[in-house]
XYZ file of N, CA, C and O in Angstrom:
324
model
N 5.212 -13.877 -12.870
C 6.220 -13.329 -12.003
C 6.451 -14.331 -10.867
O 5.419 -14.987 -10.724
N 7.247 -14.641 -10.147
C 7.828 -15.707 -9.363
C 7.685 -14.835 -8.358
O 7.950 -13.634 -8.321
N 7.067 -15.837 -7.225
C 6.981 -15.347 -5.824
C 8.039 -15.369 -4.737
O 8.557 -16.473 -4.569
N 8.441 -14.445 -4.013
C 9.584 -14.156 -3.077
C 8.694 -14.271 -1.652
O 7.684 -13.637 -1.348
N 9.480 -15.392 -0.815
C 8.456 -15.474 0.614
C 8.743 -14.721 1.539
O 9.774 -15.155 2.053
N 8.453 -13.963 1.964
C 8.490 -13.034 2.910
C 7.876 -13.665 4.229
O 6.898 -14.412 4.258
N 8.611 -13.242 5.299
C 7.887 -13.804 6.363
C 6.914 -12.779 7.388
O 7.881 -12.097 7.725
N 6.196 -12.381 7.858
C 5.231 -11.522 8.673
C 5.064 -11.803 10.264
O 4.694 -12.897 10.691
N 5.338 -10.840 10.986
C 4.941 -11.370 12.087
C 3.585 -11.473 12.536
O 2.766 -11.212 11.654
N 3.281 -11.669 13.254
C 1.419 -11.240 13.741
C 1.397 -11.450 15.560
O 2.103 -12.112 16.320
N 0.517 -10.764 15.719
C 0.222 -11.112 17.155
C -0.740 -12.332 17.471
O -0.679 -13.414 16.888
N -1.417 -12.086 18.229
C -2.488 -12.844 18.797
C -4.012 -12.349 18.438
O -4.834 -13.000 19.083
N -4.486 -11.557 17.744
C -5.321 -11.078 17.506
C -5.313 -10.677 15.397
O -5.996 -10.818 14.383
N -4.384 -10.292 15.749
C -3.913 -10.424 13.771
C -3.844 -11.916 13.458
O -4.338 -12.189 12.364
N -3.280 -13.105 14.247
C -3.476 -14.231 13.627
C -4.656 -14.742 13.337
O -5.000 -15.290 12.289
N -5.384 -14.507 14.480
C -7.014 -15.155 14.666
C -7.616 -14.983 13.094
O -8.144 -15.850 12.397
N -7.269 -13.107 12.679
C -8.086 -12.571 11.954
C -7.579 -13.102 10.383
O -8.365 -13.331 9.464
N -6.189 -13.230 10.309
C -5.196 -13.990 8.936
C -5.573 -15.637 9.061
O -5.102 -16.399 8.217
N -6.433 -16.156 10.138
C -6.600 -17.835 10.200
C -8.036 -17.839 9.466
O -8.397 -18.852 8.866
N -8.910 -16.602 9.529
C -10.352 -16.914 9.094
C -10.277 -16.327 7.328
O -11.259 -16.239 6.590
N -9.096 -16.043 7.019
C -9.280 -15.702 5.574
C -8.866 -16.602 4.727
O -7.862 -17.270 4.976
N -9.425 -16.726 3.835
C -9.180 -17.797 2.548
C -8.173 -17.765 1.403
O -7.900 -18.526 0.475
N -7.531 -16.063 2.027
C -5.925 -16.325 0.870
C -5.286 -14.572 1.558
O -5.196 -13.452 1.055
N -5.083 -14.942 2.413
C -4.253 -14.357 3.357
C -3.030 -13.582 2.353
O -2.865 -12.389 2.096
N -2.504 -14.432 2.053
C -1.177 -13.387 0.917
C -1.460 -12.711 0.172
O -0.872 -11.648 -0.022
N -2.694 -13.214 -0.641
C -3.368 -12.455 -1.632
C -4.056 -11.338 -1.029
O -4.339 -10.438 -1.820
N -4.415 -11.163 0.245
C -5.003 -10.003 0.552
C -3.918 -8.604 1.053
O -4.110 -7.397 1.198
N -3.047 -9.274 1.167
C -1.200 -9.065 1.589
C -1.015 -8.155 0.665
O -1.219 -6.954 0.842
N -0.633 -8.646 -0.332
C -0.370 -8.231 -1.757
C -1.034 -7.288 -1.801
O -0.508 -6.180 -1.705
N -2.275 -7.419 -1.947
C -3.361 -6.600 -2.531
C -3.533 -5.360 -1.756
O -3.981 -4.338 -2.275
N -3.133 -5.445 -0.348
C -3.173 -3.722 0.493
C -2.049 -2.882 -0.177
O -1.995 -1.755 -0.668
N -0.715 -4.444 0.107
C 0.852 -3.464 -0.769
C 0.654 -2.247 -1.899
O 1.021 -1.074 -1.970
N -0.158 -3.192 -2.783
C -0.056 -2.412 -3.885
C -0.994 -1.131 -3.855
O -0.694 -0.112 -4.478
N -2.007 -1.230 -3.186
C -2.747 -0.439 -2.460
C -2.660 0.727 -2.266
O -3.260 1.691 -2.743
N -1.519 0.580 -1.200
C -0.302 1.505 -0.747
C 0.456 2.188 -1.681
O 0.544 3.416 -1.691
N 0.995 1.470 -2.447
C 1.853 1.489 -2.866
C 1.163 3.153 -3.915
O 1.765 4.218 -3.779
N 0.166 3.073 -4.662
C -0.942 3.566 -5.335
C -1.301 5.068 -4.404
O -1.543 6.129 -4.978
N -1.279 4.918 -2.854
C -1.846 6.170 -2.691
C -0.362 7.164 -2.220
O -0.298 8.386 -2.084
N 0.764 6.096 -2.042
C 2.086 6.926 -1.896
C 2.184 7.860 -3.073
O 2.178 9.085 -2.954
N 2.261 7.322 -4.027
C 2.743 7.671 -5.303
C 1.786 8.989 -5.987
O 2.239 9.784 -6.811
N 0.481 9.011 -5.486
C -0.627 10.133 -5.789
C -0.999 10.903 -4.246
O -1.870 11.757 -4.409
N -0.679 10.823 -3.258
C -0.496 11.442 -2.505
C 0.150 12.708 -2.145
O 1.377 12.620 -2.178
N -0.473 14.289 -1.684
C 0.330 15.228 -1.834
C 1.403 14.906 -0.244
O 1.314 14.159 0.731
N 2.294 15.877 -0.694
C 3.109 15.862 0.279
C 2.532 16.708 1.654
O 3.219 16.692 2.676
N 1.809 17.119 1.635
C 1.102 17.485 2.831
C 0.261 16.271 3.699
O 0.482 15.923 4.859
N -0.285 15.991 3.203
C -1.011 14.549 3.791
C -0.264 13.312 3.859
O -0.759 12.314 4.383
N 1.213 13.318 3.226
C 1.477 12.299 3.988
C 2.235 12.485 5.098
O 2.503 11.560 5.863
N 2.633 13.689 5.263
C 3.700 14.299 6.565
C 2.242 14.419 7.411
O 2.598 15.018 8.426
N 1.094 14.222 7.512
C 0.178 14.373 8.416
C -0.130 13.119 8.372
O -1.060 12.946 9.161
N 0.293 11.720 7.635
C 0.175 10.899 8.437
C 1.707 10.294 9.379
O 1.764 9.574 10.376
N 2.770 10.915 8.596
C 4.011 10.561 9.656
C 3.550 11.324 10.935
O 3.599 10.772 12.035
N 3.117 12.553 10.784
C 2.902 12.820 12.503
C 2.025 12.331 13.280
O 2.250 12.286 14.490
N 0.846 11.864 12.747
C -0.170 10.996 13.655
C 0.752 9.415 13.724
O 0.641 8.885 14.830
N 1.288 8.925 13.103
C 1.648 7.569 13.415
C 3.235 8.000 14.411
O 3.948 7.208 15.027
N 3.389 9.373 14.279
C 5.069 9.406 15.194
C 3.806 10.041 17.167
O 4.007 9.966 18.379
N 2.940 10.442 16.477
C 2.260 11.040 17.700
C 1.818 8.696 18.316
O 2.275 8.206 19.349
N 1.234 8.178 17.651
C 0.826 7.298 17.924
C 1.925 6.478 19.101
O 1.830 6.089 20.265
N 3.009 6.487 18.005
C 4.021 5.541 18.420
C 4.849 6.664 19.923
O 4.512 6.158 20.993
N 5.478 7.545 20.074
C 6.222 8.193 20.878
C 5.218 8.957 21.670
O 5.757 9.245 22.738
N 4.252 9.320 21.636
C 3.061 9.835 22.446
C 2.903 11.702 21.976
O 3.734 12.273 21.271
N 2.212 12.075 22.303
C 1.663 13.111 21.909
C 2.675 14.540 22.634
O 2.862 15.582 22.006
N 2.999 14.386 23.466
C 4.135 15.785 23.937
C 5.435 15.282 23.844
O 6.268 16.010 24.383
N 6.023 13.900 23.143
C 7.099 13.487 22.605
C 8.035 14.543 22.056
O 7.427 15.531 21.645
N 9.516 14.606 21.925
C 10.136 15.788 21.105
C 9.954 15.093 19.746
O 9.668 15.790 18.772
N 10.065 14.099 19.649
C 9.180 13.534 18.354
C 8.306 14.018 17.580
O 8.379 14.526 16.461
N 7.336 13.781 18.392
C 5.761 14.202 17.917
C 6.398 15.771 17.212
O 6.511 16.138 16.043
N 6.772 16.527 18.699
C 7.347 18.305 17.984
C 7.897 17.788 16.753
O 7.220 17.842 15.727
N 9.018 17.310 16.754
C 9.483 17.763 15.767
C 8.632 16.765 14.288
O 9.041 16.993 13.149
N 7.963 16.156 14.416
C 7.037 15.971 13.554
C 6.319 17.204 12.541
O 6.363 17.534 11.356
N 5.713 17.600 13.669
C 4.324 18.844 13.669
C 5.584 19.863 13.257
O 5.333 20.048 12.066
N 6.643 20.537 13.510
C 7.722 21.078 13.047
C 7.549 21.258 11.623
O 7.267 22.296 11.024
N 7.824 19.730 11.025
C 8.240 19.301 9.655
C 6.728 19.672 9.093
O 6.701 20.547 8.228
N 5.706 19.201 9.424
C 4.602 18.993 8.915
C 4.205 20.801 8.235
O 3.825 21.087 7.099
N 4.454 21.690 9.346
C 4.059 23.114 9.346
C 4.699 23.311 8.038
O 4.148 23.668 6.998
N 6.099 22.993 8.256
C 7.037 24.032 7.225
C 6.682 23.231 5.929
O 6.661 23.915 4.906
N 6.365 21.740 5.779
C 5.500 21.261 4.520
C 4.475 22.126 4.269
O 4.581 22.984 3.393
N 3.756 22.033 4.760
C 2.510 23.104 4.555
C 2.941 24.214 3.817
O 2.906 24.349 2.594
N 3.394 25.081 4.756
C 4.209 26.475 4.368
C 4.411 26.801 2.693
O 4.072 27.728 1.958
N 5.103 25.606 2.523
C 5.457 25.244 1.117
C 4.345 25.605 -0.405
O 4.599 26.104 -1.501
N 2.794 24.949 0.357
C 1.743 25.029 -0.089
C 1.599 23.578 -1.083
O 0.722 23.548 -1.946
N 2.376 22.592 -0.917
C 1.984 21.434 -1.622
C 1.753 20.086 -0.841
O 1.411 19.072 -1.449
């Protein structure tokens, strides 16, 4: 399969940690698909509980965000799946 270069940003602390590894893309790759693996077998309850911890993370915790996160998350639940 032919490789497509993607570019990544990093900070100052993610570079340090991508300068001491010995195949950096390959470890890249290897979370993607990773991911990619627990999206796909993941119930829909747990992953709306991780959109609300990463919307609580990012917009802060009494955000209308966050609400309406925890909103969505309930009525997932509700659902029972």
């Amino acid at each position: 399969m032919p490789k497509i270069h993607k570019m990544v940003s990093l900070d100052a602390e993610t570079y340090e940690i991508a300068q001491r590894m010995t195949n950096f893309s390959g470890h890249v790759r290897k979370v993607l698909k990773e991911e990619l693996v627990d999206l796909e077998t993941m119930s829909t309850s747990r992953l709306m509980a991780i959109i609300f911890a990463r919307t609580q993370s990012e917009f802060g915790f009494d955000s209308e965000e966050a609400a309406m996160a925890f909103k969505m998350m309930q009525e997932v639940k509700s659902w029972g799946v």
